[in-house]
mmCIF file of the C-alpha atoms, coordinates in Angstrom:
data_MODEL
# 
_entry.id   MODEL 
# 
loop_
_atom_site.group_PDB 
_atom_site.id 
_atom_site.type_symbol 
_atom_site.label_atom_id 
_atom_site.label_alt_id 
_atom_site.label_comp_id 
_atom_site.label_asym_id 
_atom_site.label_entity_id 
_atom_site.label_seq_id 
_atom_site.pdbx_PDB_ins_code 
_atom_site.Cartn_x 
_atom_site.Cartn_y 
_atom_site.Cartn_z 
_atom_site.occupancy 
_atom_site.B_iso_or_equiv 
_atom_site.pdbx_formal_charge 
_atom_site.auth_seq_id 
_atom_site.auth_comp_id 
_atom_site.auth_asym_id 
_atom_site.auth_atom_id 
_atom_site.pdbx_PDB_model_num 
ATOM 1   C CA . MET A 1 1   ? -11.842 47.303 -28.513 1.00 0.00 ? 1   MET A CA 1 
ATOM 2   C CA . SER A 1 2   ? -12.002 49.076 -25.169 1.00 0.00 ? 2   SER A CA 1 
ATOM 3   C CA . ASP A 1 3   ? -15.807 49.177 -25.486 1.00 0.00 ? 3   ASP A CA 1 
ATOM 4   C CA . PHE A 1 4   ? -15.750 45.414 -24.949 1.00 0.00 ? 4   PHE A CA 1 
ATOM 5   C CA . PHE A 1 5   ? -13.297 45.487 -22.039 1.00 0.00 ? 5   PHE A CA 1 
ATOM 6   C CA . ASP A 1 6   ? -14.677 44.176 -18.760 1.00 0.00 ? 6   ASP A CA 1 
ATOM 7   C CA . ARG A 1 7   ? -11.804 43.486 -16.385 1.00 0.00 ? 7   ARG A CA 1 
ATOM 8   C CA . GLU A 1 8   ? -13.762 41.137 -14.122 1.00 0.00 ? 8   GLU A CA 1 
ATOM 9   C CA . GLY A 1 9   ? -16.456 39.721 -16.387 1.00 0.00 ? 9   GLY A CA 1 
ATOM 10  C CA . ASP A 1 10  ? -14.180 38.786 -19.269 1.00 0.00 ? 10  ASP A CA 1 
ATOM 11  C CA . ARG A 1 11  ? -12.199 36.416 -17.058 1.00 0.00 ? 11  ARG A CA 1 
ATOM 12  C CA . ALA A 1 12  ? -15.270 34.177 -16.879 1.00 0.00 ? 12  ALA A CA 1 
ATOM 13  C CA . TYR A 1 13  ? -14.678 33.179 -20.496 1.00 0.00 ? 13  TYR A CA 1 
ATOM 14  C CA . THR A 1 14  ? -11.459 31.435 -19.507 1.00 0.00 ? 14  THR A CA 1 
ATOM 15  C CA . ARG A 1 15  ? -13.796 28.529 -18.786 1.00 0.00 ? 15  ARG A CA 1 
ATOM 16  C CA . VAL A 1 16  ? -13.877 27.788 -22.521 1.00 0.00 ? 16  VAL A CA 1 
ATOM 17  C CA . TYR A 1 17  ? -10.102 27.373 -22.610 1.00 0.00 ? 17  TYR A CA 1 
ATOM 18  C CA . LYS A 1 18  ? -10.305 25.251 -19.449 1.00 0.00 ? 18  LYS A CA 1 
ATOM 19  C CA . SER A 1 19  ? -12.934 22.935 -20.903 1.00 0.00 ? 19  SER A CA 1 
ATOM 20  C CA . GLU A 1 20  ? -11.796 22.762 -24.523 1.00 0.00 ? 20  GLU A CA 1 
ATOM 21  C CA . THR A 1 21  ? -7.988  23.054 -24.406 1.00 0.00 ? 21  THR A CA 1 
ATOM 22  C CA . PRO A 1 22  ? -6.817  22.502 -20.823 1.00 0.00 ? 22  PRO A CA 1 
ATOM 23  C CA . ASP A 1 23  ? -3.426  21.181 -21.922 1.00 0.00 ? 23  ASP A CA 1 
ATOM 24  C CA . ILE A 1 24  ? -2.646  24.292 -23.946 1.00 0.00 ? 24  ILE A CA 1 
ATOM 25  C CA . LEU A 1 25  ? -3.925  26.577 -21.182 1.00 0.00 ? 25  LEU A CA 1 
ATOM 26  C CA . LYS A 1 26  ? -1.670  24.772 -18.681 1.00 0.00 ? 26  LYS A CA 1 
ATOM 27  C CA . ALA A 1 27  ? 1.344   25.123 -20.988 1.00 0.00 ? 27  ALA A CA 1 
ATOM 28  C CA . TRP A 1 28  ? 0.549   28.793 -21.553 1.00 0.00 ? 28  TRP A CA 1 
ATOM 29  C CA . ALA A 1 29  ? 0.236   29.477 -17.809 1.00 0.00 ? 29  ALA A CA 1 
ATOM 30  C CA . GLU A 1 30  ? 3.556   27.736 -17.126 1.00 0.00 ? 30  GLU A CA 1 
ATOM 31  C CA . PHE A 1 31  ? 5.279   29.671 -19.922 1.00 0.00 ? 31  PHE A CA 1 
ATOM 32  C CA . ASP A 1 32  ? 3.834   32.997 -18.777 1.00 0.00 ? 32  ASP A CA 1 
ATOM 33  C CA . GLY A 1 33  ? 4.786   32.157 -15.189 1.00 0.00 ? 33  GLY A CA 1 
ATOM 34  C CA . ALA A 1 34  ? 8.374   31.502 -16.243 1.00 0.00 ? 34  ALA A CA 1 
ATOM 35  C CA . VAL A 1 35  ? 8.594   34.719 -18.268 1.00 0.00 ? 35  VAL A CA 1 
ATOM 36  C CA . PHE A 1 36  ? 7.240   36.815 -15.399 1.00 0.00 ? 36  PHE A CA 1 
ATOM 37  C CA . ALA A 1 37  ? 8.808   34.917 -12.481 1.00 0.00 ? 37  ALA A CA 1 
ATOM 38  C CA . PRO A 1 38  ? 9.610   37.400 -9.701  1.00 0.00 ? 38  PRO A CA 1 
ATOM 39  C CA . GLU A 1 39  ? 13.169  36.076 -9.301  1.00 0.00 ? 39  GLU A CA 1 
ATOM 40  C CA . GLY A 1 40  ? 15.772  34.206 -11.282 1.00 0.00 ? 40  GLY A CA 1 
ATOM 41  C CA . ARG A 1 41  ? 15.680  36.140 -14.551 1.00 0.00 ? 41  ARG A CA 1 
ATOM 42  C CA . ALA A 1 42  ? 18.407  38.392 -15.944 1.00 0.00 ? 42  ALA A CA 1 
ATOM 43  C CA . ILE A 1 43  ? 16.015  41.333 -16.423 1.00 0.00 ? 43  ILE A CA 1 
ATOM 44  C CA . PRO A 1 44  ? 14.366  42.529 -13.201 1.00 0.00 ? 44  PRO A CA 1 
ATOM 45  C CA . LEU A 1 45  ? 10.581  42.022 -13.039 1.00 0.00 ? 45  LEU A CA 1 
ATOM 46  C CA . LYS A 1 46  ? 9.800   45.742 -13.127 1.00 0.00 ? 46  LYS A CA 1 
ATOM 47  C CA . PHE A 1 47  ? 11.582  46.090 -16.455 1.00 0.00 ? 47  PHE A CA 1 
ATOM 48  C CA . ARG A 1 48  ? 9.980   42.954 -17.899 1.00 0.00 ? 48  ARG A CA 1 
ATOM 49  C CA . GLU A 1 49  ? 6.586   44.405 -16.965 1.00 0.00 ? 49  GLU A CA 1 
ATOM 50  C CA . LEU A 1 50  ? 7.500   47.743 -18.562 1.00 0.00 ? 50  LEU A CA 1 
ATOM 51  C CA . ILE A 1 51  ? 8.549   45.883 -21.724 1.00 0.00 ? 51  ILE A CA 1 
ATOM 52  C CA . ALA A 1 52  ? 5.235   44.012 -21.679 1.00 0.00 ? 52  ALA A CA 1 
ATOM 53  C CA . LEU A 1 53  ? 3.382   47.303 -21.212 1.00 0.00 ? 53  LEU A CA 1 
ATOM 54  C CA . ALA A 1 54  ? 5.184   48.831 -24.198 1.00 0.00 ? 54  ALA A CA 1 
ATOM 55  C CA . VAL A 1 55  ? 4.362   45.792 -26.337 1.00 0.00 ? 55  VAL A CA 1 
ATOM 56  C CA . GLY A 1 56  ? 0.731   45.994 -25.185 1.00 0.00 ? 56  GLY A CA 1 
ATOM 57  C CA . ILE A 1 57  ? 0.603   49.652 -26.182 1.00 0.00 ? 57  ILE A CA 1 
ATOM 58  C CA . THR A 1 58  ? 2.181   48.857 -29.553 1.00 0.00 ? 58  THR A CA 1 
ATOM 59  C CA . THR A 1 59  ? -0.264  46.030 -30.244 1.00 0.00 ? 59  THR A CA 1 
ATOM 60  C CA . GLN A 1 60  ? -3.087  48.089 -28.703 1.00 0.00 ? 60  GLN A CA 1 
ATOM 61  C CA . CYS A 1 61  ? -4.158  45.258 -26.409 1.00 0.00 ? 61  CYS A CA 1 
ATOM 62  C CA . VAL A 1 62  ? -6.208  46.866 -23.653 1.00 0.00 ? 62  VAL A CA 1 
ATOM 63  C CA . TYR A 1 63  ? -5.959  43.700 -21.547 1.00 0.00 ? 63  TYR A CA 1 
ATOM 64  C CA . CYS A 1 64  ? -2.145  43.784 -21.715 1.00 0.00 ? 64  CYS A CA 1 
ATOM 65  C CA . ILE A 1 65  ? -2.049  47.511 -21.000 1.00 0.00 ? 65  ILE A CA 1 
ATOM 66  C CA . ASP A 1 66  ? -4.291  47.035 -17.970 1.00 0.00 ? 66  ASP A CA 1 
ATOM 67  C CA . GLY A 1 67  ? -2.605  43.977 -16.523 1.00 0.00 ? 67  GLY A CA 1 
ATOM 68  C CA . HIS A 1 68  ? 1.003   44.917 -17.149 1.00 0.00 ? 68  HIS A CA 1 
ATOM 69  C CA . THR A 1 69  ? 0.521   48.495 -15.946 1.00 0.00 ? 69  THR A CA 1 
ATOM 70  C CA . GLN A 1 70  ? -0.787  47.175 -12.653 1.00 0.00 ? 70  GLN A CA 1 
ATOM 71  C CA . LYS A 1 71  ? 1.975   44.576 -12.389 1.00 0.00 ? 71  LYS A CA 1 
ATOM 72  C CA . ALA A 1 72  ? 4.654   47.133 -13.295 1.00 0.00 ? 72  ALA A CA 1 
ATOM 73  C CA . VAL A 1 73  ? 3.414   49.493 -10.581 1.00 0.00 ? 73  VAL A CA 1 
ATOM 74  C CA . ARG A 1 74  ? 3.342   46.645 -8.040  1.00 0.00 ? 74  ARG A CA 1 
ATOM 75  C CA . ALA A 1 75  ? 6.920   45.852 -9.093  1.00 0.00 ? 75  ALA A CA 1 
ATOM 76  C CA . GLY A 1 76  ? 7.919   49.450 -8.341  1.00 0.00 ? 76  GLY A CA 1 
ATOM 77  C CA . ALA A 1 77  ? 7.417   51.324 -11.615 1.00 0.00 ? 77  ALA A CA 1 
ATOM 78  C CA . THR A 1 78  ? 6.851   55.060 -11.324 1.00 0.00 ? 78  THR A CA 1 
ATOM 79  C CA . ASP A 1 79  ? 4.612   57.302 -13.416 1.00 0.00 ? 79  ASP A CA 1 
ATOM 80  C CA . ALA A 1 80  ? 7.753   58.563 -15.164 1.00 0.00 ? 80  ALA A CA 1 
ATOM 81  C CA . GLU A 1 81  ? 8.722   54.994 -16.088 1.00 0.00 ? 81  GLU A CA 1 
ATOM 82  C CA . LEU A 1 82  ? 5.208   54.235 -17.344 1.00 0.00 ? 82  LEU A CA 1 
ATOM 83  C CA . ALA A 1 83  ? 5.337   57.416 -19.441 1.00 0.00 ? 83  ALA A CA 1 
ATOM 84  C CA . GLU A 1 84  ? 8.715   56.523 -20.917 1.00 0.00 ? 84  GLU A CA 1 
ATOM 85  C CA . ALA A 1 85  ? 7.545   52.994 -21.712 1.00 0.00 ? 85  ALA A CA 1 
ATOM 86  C CA . ALA A 1 86  ? 4.576   54.519 -23.546 1.00 0.00 ? 86  ALA A CA 1 
ATOM 87  C CA . TRP A 1 87  ? 6.880   56.850 -25.482 1.00 0.00 ? 87  TRP A CA 1 
ATOM 88  C CA . VAL A 1 88  ? 9.198   53.964 -26.399 1.00 0.00 ? 88  VAL A CA 1 
ATOM 89  C CA . ALA A 1 89  ? 6.182   52.074 -27.758 1.00 0.00 ? 89  ALA A CA 1 
ATOM 90  C CA . THR A 1 90  ? 5.067   55.157 -29.664 1.00 0.00 ? 90  THR A CA 1 
ATOM 91  C CA . ALA A 1 91  ? 8.518   55.686 -31.174 1.00 0.00 ? 91  ALA A CA 1 
ATOM 92  C CA . ILE A 1 92  ? 8.786   52.061 -32.275 1.00 0.00 ? 92  ILE A CA 1 
ATOM 93  C CA . ARG A 1 93  ? 5.308   52.096 -33.795 1.00 0.00 ? 93  ARG A CA 1 
ATOM 94  C CA . ALA A 1 94  ? 6.023   55.352 -35.630 1.00 0.00 ? 94  ALA A CA 1 
ATOM 95  C CA . GLY A 1 95  ? 9.439   54.065 -36.685 1.00 0.00 ? 95  GLY A CA 1 
ATOM 96  C CA . GLY A 1 96  ? 7.793   50.987 -38.147 1.00 0.00 ? 96  GLY A CA 1 
ATOM 97  C CA . GLY A 1 97  ? 5.529   53.224 -40.196 1.00 0.00 ? 97  GLY A CA 1 
ATOM 98  C CA . PHE A 1 98  ? 8.517   55.227 -41.409 1.00 0.00 ? 98  PHE A CA 1 
ATOM 99  C CA . ALA A 1 99  ? 10.595  52.161 -42.276 1.00 0.00 ? 99  ALA A CA 1 
ATOM 100 C CA . HIS A 1 100 ? 7.777   50.296 -43.974 1.00 0.00 ? 100 HIS A CA 1 
ATOM 101 C CA . GLY A 1 101 ? 6.707   53.468 -45.757 1.00 0.00 ? 101 GLY A CA 1 
ATOM 102 C CA . ARG A 1 102 ? 9.975   53.252 -47.690 1.00 0.00 ? 102 ARG A CA 1 
ATOM 103 C CA . LEU A 1 103 ? 8.608   50.087 -49.254 1.00 0.00 ? 103 LEU A CA 1 
ATOM 104 C CA . ALA A 1 104 ? 6.137   52.269 -51.148 1.00 0.00 ? 104 ALA A CA 1 
ATOM 105 C CA . PHE A 1 105 ? 9.065   53.872 -52.998 1.00 0.00 ? 105 PHE A CA 1 
ATOM 106 C CA . LYS A 1 106 ? 10.595  50.467 -53.702 1.00 0.00 ? 106 LYS A CA 1 
ATOM 107 C CA . PHE A 1 107 ? 7.293   49.118 -55.022 1.00 0.00 ? 107 PHE A CA 1 
ATOM 108 C CA . ALA A 1 108 ? 6.762   52.311 -57.030 1.00 0.00 ? 108 ALA A CA 1 
ATOM 109 C CA . GLU A 1 109 ? 10.028  51.587 -58.836 1.00 0.00 ? 109 GLU A CA 1 
ATOM 110 C CA . ASP A 1 110 ? 8.706   48.125 -59.659 1.00 0.00 ? 110 ASP A CA 1 
ATOM 111 C CA . ALA A 1 111 ? 5.498   49.636 -61.031 1.00 0.00 ? 111 ALA A CA 1 
ATOM 112 C CA . ALA A 1 112 ? 7.436   52.074 -63.212 1.00 0.00 ? 112 ALA A CA 1 
ATOM 113 C CA . VAL A 1 113 ? 9.257   49.213 -64.967 1.00 0.00 ? 113 VAL A CA 1 
ATOM 114 C CA . PRO A 1 114 ? 7.179   47.722 -67.789 1.00 0.00 ? 114 PRO A CA 1 
ATOM 115 C CA . ALA A 1 115 ? 5.845   44.276 -66.880 1.00 0.00 ? 115 ALA A CA 1 
ATOM 116 C CA . HIS A 1 116 ? 7.705   42.535 -69.710 1.00 0.00 ? 116 HIS A CA 1 
ATOM 117 C CA . GLN A 1 117 ? 11.038  43.670 -68.171 1.00 0.00 ? 117 GLN A CA 1 
ATOM 118 C CA . HIS A 1 118 ? 10.431  41.876 -64.805 1.00 0.00 ? 118 HIS A CA 1 
# 
């Protein structure tokens, strides 16, 4: 995906959202603005941006990684905090693989039971 990433040029395609679904774009911008409001939230902005960075890493969204890294740094995040956010994302992603891997054993039990006994 990063081969397609163009920080400046890709923004031009927002015009399609603006022309085709302006109401949804407006609602999205208002929602995003509320989530990442600088003040008035229980979780400080820096930590919300670090959470967003970790989610971006987990979902492997280069746009989220780019934008939320920059916003986290502007909100005061350090390299150590960025690194820990990345490790949290890595642990959760690996943990998901571990937890869902157990389903293979569960499904294997199902396969071992003759079909007429289901």
